Coordinates of C-alpha atoms and ligand atoms in Angstrom, one line a residue:
X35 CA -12.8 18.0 277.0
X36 CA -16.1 19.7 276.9
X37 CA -18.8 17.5 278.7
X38 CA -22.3 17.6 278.4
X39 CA -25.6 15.5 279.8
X40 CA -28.4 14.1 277.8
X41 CA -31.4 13.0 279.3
X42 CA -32.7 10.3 276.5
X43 CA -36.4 9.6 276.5
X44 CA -37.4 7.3 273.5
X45 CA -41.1 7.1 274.1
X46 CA -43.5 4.8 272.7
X47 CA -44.4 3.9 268.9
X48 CA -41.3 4.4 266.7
X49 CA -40.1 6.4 269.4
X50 CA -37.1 4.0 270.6
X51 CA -35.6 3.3 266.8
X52 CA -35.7 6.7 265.8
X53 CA -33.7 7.5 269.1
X54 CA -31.3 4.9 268.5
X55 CA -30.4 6.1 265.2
X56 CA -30.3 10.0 266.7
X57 CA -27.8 8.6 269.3
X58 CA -25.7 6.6 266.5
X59 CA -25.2 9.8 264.9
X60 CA -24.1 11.8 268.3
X61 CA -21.7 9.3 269.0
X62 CA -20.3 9.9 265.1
X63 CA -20.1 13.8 266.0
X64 CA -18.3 13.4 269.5
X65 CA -15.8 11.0 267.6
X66 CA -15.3 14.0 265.3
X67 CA -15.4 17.2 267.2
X68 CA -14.0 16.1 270.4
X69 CA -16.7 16.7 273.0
X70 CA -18.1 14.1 275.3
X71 CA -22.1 13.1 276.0
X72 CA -23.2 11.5 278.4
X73 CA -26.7 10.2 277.3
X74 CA -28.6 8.7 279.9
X75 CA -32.3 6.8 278.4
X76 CA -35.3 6.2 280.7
X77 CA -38.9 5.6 279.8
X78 CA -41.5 8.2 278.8
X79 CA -44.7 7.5 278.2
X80 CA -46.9 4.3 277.3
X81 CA -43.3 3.1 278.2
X82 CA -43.2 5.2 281.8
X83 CA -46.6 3.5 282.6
X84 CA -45.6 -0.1 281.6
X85 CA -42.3 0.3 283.6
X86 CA -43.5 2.6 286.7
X87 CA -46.7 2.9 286.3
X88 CA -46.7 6.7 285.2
X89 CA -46.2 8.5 282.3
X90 CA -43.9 10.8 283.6
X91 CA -41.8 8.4 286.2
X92 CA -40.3 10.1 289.1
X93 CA -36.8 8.9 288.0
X94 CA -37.4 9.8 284.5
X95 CA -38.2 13.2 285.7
X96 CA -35.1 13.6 288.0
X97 CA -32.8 12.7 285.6
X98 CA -34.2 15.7 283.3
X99 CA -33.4 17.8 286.4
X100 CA -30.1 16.9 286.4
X101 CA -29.9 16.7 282.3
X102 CA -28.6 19.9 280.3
X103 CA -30.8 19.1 277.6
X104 CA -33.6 16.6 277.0
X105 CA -33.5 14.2 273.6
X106 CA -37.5 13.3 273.4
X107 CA -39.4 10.5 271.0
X108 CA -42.9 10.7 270.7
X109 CA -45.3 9.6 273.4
X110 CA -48.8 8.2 272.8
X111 CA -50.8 5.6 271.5
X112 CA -54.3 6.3 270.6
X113 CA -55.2 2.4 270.9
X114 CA -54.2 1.8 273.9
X115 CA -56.2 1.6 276.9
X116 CA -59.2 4.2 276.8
X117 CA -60.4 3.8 279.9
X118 CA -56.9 5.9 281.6
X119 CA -58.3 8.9 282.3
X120 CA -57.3 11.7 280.2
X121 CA -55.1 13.8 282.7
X122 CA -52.5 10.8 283.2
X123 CA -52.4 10.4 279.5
X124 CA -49.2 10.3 277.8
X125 CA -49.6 13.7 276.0
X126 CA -50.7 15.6 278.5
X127 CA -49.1 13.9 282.1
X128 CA -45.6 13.8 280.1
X129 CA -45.3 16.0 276.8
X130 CA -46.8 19.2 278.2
X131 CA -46.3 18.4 282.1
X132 CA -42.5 18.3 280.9
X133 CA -42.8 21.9 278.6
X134 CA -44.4 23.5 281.4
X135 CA -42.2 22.2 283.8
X136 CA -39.4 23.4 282.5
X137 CA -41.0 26.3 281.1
X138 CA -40.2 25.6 277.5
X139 CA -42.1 28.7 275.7
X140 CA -40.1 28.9 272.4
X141 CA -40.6 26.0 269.7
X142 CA -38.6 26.3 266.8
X143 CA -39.9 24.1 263.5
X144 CA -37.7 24.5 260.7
X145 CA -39.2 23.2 257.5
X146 CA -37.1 22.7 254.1
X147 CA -37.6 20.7 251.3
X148 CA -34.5 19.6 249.9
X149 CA -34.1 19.7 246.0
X150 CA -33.8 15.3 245.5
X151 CA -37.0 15.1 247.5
X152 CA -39.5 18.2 245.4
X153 CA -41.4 15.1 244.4
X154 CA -42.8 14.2 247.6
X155 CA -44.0 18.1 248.5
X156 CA -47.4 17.7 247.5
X157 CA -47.5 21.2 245.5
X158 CA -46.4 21.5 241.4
X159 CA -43.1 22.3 241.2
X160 CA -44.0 26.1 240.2
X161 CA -45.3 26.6 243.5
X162 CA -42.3 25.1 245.2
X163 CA -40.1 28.2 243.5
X164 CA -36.5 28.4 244.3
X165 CA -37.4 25.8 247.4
X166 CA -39.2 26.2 250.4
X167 CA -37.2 27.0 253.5
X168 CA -40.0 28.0 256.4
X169 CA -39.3 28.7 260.6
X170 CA -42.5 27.9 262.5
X171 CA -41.7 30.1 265.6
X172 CA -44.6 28.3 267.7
X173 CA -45.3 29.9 271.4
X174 CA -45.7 26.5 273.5
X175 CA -46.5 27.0 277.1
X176 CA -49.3 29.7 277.0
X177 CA -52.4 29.7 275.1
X178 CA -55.4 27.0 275.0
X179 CA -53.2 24.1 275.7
X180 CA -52.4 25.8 279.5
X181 CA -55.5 28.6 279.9
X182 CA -57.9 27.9 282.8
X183 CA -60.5 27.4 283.1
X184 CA -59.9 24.0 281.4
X185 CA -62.9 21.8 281.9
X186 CA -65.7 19.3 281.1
X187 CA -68.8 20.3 283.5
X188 CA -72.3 18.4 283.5
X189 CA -75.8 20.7 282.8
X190 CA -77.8 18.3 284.4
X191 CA -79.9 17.4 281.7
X192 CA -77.9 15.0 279.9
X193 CA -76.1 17.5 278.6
X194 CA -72.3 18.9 278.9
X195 CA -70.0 21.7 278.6
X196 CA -66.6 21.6 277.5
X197 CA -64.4 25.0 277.9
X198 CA -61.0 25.5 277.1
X199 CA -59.7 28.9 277.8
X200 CA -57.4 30.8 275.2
X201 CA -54.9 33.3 277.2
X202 CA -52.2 35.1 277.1
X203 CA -50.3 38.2 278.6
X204 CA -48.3 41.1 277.2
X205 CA -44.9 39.2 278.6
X206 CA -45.6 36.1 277.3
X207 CA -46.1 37.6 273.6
X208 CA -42.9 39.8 273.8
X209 CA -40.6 37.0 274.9
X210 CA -41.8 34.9 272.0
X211 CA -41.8 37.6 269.6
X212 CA -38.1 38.2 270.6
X213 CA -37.4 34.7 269.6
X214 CA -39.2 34.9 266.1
X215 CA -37.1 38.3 265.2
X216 CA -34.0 37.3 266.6
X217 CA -34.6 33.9 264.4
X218 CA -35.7 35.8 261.7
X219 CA -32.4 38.6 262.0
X220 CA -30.2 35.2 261.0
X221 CA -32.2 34.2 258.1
X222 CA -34.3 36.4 255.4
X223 CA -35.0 39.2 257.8
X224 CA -39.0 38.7 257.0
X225 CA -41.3 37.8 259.7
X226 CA -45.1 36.8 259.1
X227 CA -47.1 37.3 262.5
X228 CA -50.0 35.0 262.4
X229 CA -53.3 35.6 264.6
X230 CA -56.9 36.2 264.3
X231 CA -57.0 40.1 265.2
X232 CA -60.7 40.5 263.4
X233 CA -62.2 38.1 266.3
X234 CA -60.3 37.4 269.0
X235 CA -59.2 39.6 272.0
X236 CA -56.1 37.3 271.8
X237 CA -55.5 38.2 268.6
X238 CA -55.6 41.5 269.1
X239 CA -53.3 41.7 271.8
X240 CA -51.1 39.4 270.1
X241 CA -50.6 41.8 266.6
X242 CA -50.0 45.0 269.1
X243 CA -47.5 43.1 271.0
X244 CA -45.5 42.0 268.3
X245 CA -46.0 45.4 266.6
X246 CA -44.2 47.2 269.3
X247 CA -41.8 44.6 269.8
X248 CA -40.8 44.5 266.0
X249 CA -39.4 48.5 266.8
X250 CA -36.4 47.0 268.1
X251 CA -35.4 45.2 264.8
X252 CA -35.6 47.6 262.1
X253 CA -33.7 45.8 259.8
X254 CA -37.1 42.6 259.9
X255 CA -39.2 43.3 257.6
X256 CA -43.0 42.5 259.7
X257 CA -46.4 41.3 258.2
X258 CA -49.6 40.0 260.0
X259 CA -52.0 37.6 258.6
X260 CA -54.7 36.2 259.9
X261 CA -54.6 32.4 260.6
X262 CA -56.9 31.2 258.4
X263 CA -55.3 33.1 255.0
X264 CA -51.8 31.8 256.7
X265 CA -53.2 28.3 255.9
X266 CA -54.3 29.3 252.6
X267 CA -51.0 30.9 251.5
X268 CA -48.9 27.9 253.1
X269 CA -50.4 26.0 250.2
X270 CA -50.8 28.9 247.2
X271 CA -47.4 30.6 247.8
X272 CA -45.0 29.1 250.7
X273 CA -42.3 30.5 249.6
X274 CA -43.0 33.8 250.5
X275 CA -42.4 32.9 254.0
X276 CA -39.3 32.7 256.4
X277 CA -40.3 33.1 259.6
X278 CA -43.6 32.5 260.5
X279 CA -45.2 33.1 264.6
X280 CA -47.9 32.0 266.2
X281 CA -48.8 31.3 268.9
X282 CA -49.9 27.6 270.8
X283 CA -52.7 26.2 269.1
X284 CA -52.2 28.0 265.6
X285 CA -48.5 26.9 265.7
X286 CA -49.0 23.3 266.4
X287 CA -51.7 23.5 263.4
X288 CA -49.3 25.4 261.0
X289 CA -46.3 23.5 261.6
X290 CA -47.9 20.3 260.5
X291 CA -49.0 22.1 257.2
X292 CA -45.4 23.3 256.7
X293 CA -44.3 19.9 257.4
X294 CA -46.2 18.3 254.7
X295 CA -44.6 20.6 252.5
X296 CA -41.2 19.4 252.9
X297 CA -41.9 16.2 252.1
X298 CA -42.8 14.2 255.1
X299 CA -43.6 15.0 258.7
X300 CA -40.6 12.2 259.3
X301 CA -38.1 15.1 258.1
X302 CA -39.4 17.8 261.0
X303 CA -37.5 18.5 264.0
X304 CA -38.3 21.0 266.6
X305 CA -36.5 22.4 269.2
X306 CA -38.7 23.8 272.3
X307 CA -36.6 26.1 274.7
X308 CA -36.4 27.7 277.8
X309 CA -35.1 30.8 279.1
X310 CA -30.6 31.2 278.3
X311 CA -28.8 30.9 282.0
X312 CA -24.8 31.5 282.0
X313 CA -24.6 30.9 278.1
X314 CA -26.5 27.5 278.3
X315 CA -30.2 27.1 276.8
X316 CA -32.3 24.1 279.0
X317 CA -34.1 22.6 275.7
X318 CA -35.8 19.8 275.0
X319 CA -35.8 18.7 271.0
X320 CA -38.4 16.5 269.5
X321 CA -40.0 15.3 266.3
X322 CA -42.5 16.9 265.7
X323 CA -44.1 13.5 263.7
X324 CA -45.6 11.3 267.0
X325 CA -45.4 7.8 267.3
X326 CA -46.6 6.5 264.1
X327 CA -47.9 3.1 265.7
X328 CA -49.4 1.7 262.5
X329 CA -45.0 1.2 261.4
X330 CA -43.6 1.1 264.6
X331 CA -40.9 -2.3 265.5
X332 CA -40.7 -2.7 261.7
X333 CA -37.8 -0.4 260.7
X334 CA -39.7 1.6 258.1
X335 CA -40.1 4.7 260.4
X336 CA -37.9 7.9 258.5
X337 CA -35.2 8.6 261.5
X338 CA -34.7 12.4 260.2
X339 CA -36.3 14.5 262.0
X340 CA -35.0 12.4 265.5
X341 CA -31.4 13.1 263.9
X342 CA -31.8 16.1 262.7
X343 CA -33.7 17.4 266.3
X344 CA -30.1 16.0 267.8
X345 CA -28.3 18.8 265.8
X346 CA -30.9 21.4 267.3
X347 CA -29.8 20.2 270.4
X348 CA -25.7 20.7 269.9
X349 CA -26.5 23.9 268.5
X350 CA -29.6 25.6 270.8
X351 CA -28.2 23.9 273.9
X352 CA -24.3 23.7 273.9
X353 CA -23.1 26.0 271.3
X354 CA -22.2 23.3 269.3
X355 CA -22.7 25.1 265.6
X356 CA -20.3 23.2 263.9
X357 CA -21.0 19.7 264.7
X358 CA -24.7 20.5 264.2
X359 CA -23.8 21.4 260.7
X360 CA -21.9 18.8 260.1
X361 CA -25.1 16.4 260.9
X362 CA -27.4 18.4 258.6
X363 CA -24.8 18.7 256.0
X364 CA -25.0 14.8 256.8
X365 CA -28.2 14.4 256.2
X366 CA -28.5 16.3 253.3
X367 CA -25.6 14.2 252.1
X368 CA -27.3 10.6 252.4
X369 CA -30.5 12.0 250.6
X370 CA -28.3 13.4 247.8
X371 CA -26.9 9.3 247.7
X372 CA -30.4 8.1 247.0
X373 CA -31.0 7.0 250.6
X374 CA -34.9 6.6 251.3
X375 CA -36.9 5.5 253.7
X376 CA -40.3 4.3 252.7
X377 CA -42.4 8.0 253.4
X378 CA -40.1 9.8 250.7
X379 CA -39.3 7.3 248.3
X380 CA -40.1 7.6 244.7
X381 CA -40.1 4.7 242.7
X382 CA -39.4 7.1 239.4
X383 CA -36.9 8.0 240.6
X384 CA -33.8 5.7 239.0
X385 CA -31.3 7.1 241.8
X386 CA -33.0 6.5 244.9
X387 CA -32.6 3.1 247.1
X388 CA -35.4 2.0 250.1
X389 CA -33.9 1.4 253.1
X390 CA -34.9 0.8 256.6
X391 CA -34.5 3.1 259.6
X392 CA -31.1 1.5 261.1
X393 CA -29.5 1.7 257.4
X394 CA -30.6 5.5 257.1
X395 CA -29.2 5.9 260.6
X396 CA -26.0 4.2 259.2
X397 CA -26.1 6.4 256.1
X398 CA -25.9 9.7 258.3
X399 CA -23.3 8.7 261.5
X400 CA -20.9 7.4 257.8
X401 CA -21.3 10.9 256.3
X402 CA -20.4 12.6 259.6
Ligands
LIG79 C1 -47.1 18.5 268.7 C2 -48.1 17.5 269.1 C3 -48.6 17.7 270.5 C4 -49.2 19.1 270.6 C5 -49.5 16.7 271.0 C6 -49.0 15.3 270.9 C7 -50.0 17.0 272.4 O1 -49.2 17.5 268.2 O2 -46.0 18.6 269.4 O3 -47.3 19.2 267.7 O4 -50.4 19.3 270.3 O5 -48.5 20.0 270.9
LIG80 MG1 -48.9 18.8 266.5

């Protein structure tokens, strides 16, 4: 039997019920398509300080080491003590310590709103169309997040400067551009390149890059637009797009904005990957939603886009295409019952029931 390890790390907020009901499901699927996990949890974040007094634990980051695949939460909570300074924060000592460490440049944000839930996409139904089926194809390791030089420096008279550096090289805009086109070769074959050619130098590189790189896949159709219009046509006509790039800081913008549209930010998963050794893809697969503190312990938190980041982990990481099917075909199946959690819920709507997160998780692993 076909074995495979997890590395499990909840998080803080409604990191930890999310996770459980991502793992209920997984054990539904290895029932089903005979393969075995081995999931192994440890703490992340808020959680990572409280239990080791870091946010990134040396165990925690071991076991990743030894993992195939990472299963994230969310880390981070805004309320909690300011006076940590900001390097051994949550967000950036674990989330992007952990996507640099393991190098993971390609995040993958698919956004769909399913027909039962069109009332919670904040557009009129005209502009929703046929349905709105979106891949934000985000670059994650390059970029403002990473560029040096990345500092706060004193003037002396009273006064400070703040820089953040925004860079990139030719290499790391082919590899992600292969990723967008090869995504966008199994889906509508259309790709919309998003940058800001008419001001930045990044931009500039950024559209010949993908230009040249778009030679090699005649049969995607490529557009440019610049980042601010790709806001404004997210909203007047998304369904014009299927795959849509960008790089670091435009993505992570974006991919919220898509997210809205399909529904709630509780129904987007995201896979961020590394490079493909011997067949297997090192990923690490994440909500892309955070830690929601204001619902977390109460089991209102939407578990969705935890379960449904699980199936981008069977399918990106091991191959698995048919049990991650089966999950989303799960999914899809428990909203088509009228299942709801509290973000998508419409009281209008005589065939939908509220739940809580455990009985959505329930819904799901049952349909599997
Ligand atoms: C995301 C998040 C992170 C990011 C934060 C939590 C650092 O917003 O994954 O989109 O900006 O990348
Ligand atoms: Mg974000």
């Amino acid at each position: 039997m076909k074995n495979f390890n997890i590395a499990a790390l909840a998080g803080d907020g409604i990191g930890p019920e999310v996770m459980r009901e991502a793992i209920k499901v997984l054990r539904a699927t290895e029932k089903n398509f005979g393969f075995q996990l081995n999931i192994t949890e440890a703490p992340v974040g808020w959680a990572g300080i409280d239990a080791a007094g870091k946010a990134l634990p040396d165990t925690t980051l071991a076991l990743c080491q030894q993992s195939d695949s990472i299963l994230f939460g969310s880390v981070g909570l805004p309320d909690r003590d300011p006076t940590i300074p900001k390097e051994e924060r949550p967000e950036r000592a674990a989330l992007l310590r952990l996507r640099k460490e393991f190098s993971l440049f390609a995040n993958l944000r698919p956004v769909s709103l399913p027909k039962a839930l069109a009332h919670a996409c904040p557009l009129a139904k005209e502009r929703q169309g046929d349905g709105i089926d979106i891949l934000v194809v985000r670059e994650l390791t390059g970029g403002m997040y990473f560029g040096q030089p990345k500092k706060t420096e004193e003037l002396g008279n009273g006064q400070q400067r703040a820089i953040d550096t925004m860079v990139y090289t030719t290499s790391e805009i082919e590899r992600i551009a292969h990723v967008a086109f090869k995504s966008a070769q199994l889906r509508r074959k259309k790709l919309t390149s998003i940058d800001k050619a008419n001001v930045l130098e990044n931009g500039i590189l950024w559209r010949e890059t993908v230009t040249r790189i778009g030679k090699q896949y005649p049969d995607v159709t490529l557009e440019h637009m610049f980042v601010d219009n790709g806001a404004m046509q997210l909203m007047l006509k998304p369904t014009q797009f299927d795959v849509m790039l960008c790089e670091n800081m435009f993505g992570d913008i974006l991919s919220d904005e898509a997210a809205a549209l399909g529904g709630s930010l509780g129904m987007l998963p995201s896979a961020s990957l590394g490079a493909t050794t011997g067949g297997q893809t090192f990923g690490f697969y994440e909500p892309a939603g955070g830690t929601a503190p204001d619902i977390a312990g109460k089991n209102l938190a939407n578990p969705i886009a935890q379960i449904l980041s699980s199936a981008l982990l069977l399918r990106h990481s091991f191959g698995l295409h048919d049990a991650a099917a089966a999950i989303e075909k799960a999914v899809t199946q428990a909203i088509h019952d009228g299942n709801r959690t509290g973000d998508i819920f419409n009281p209008l709507d005589p065939t939908a029931k509220k739940i809580g997160t455990s009985q959505m998780g329930d819904a799901v692993a049952a349909a599997v």
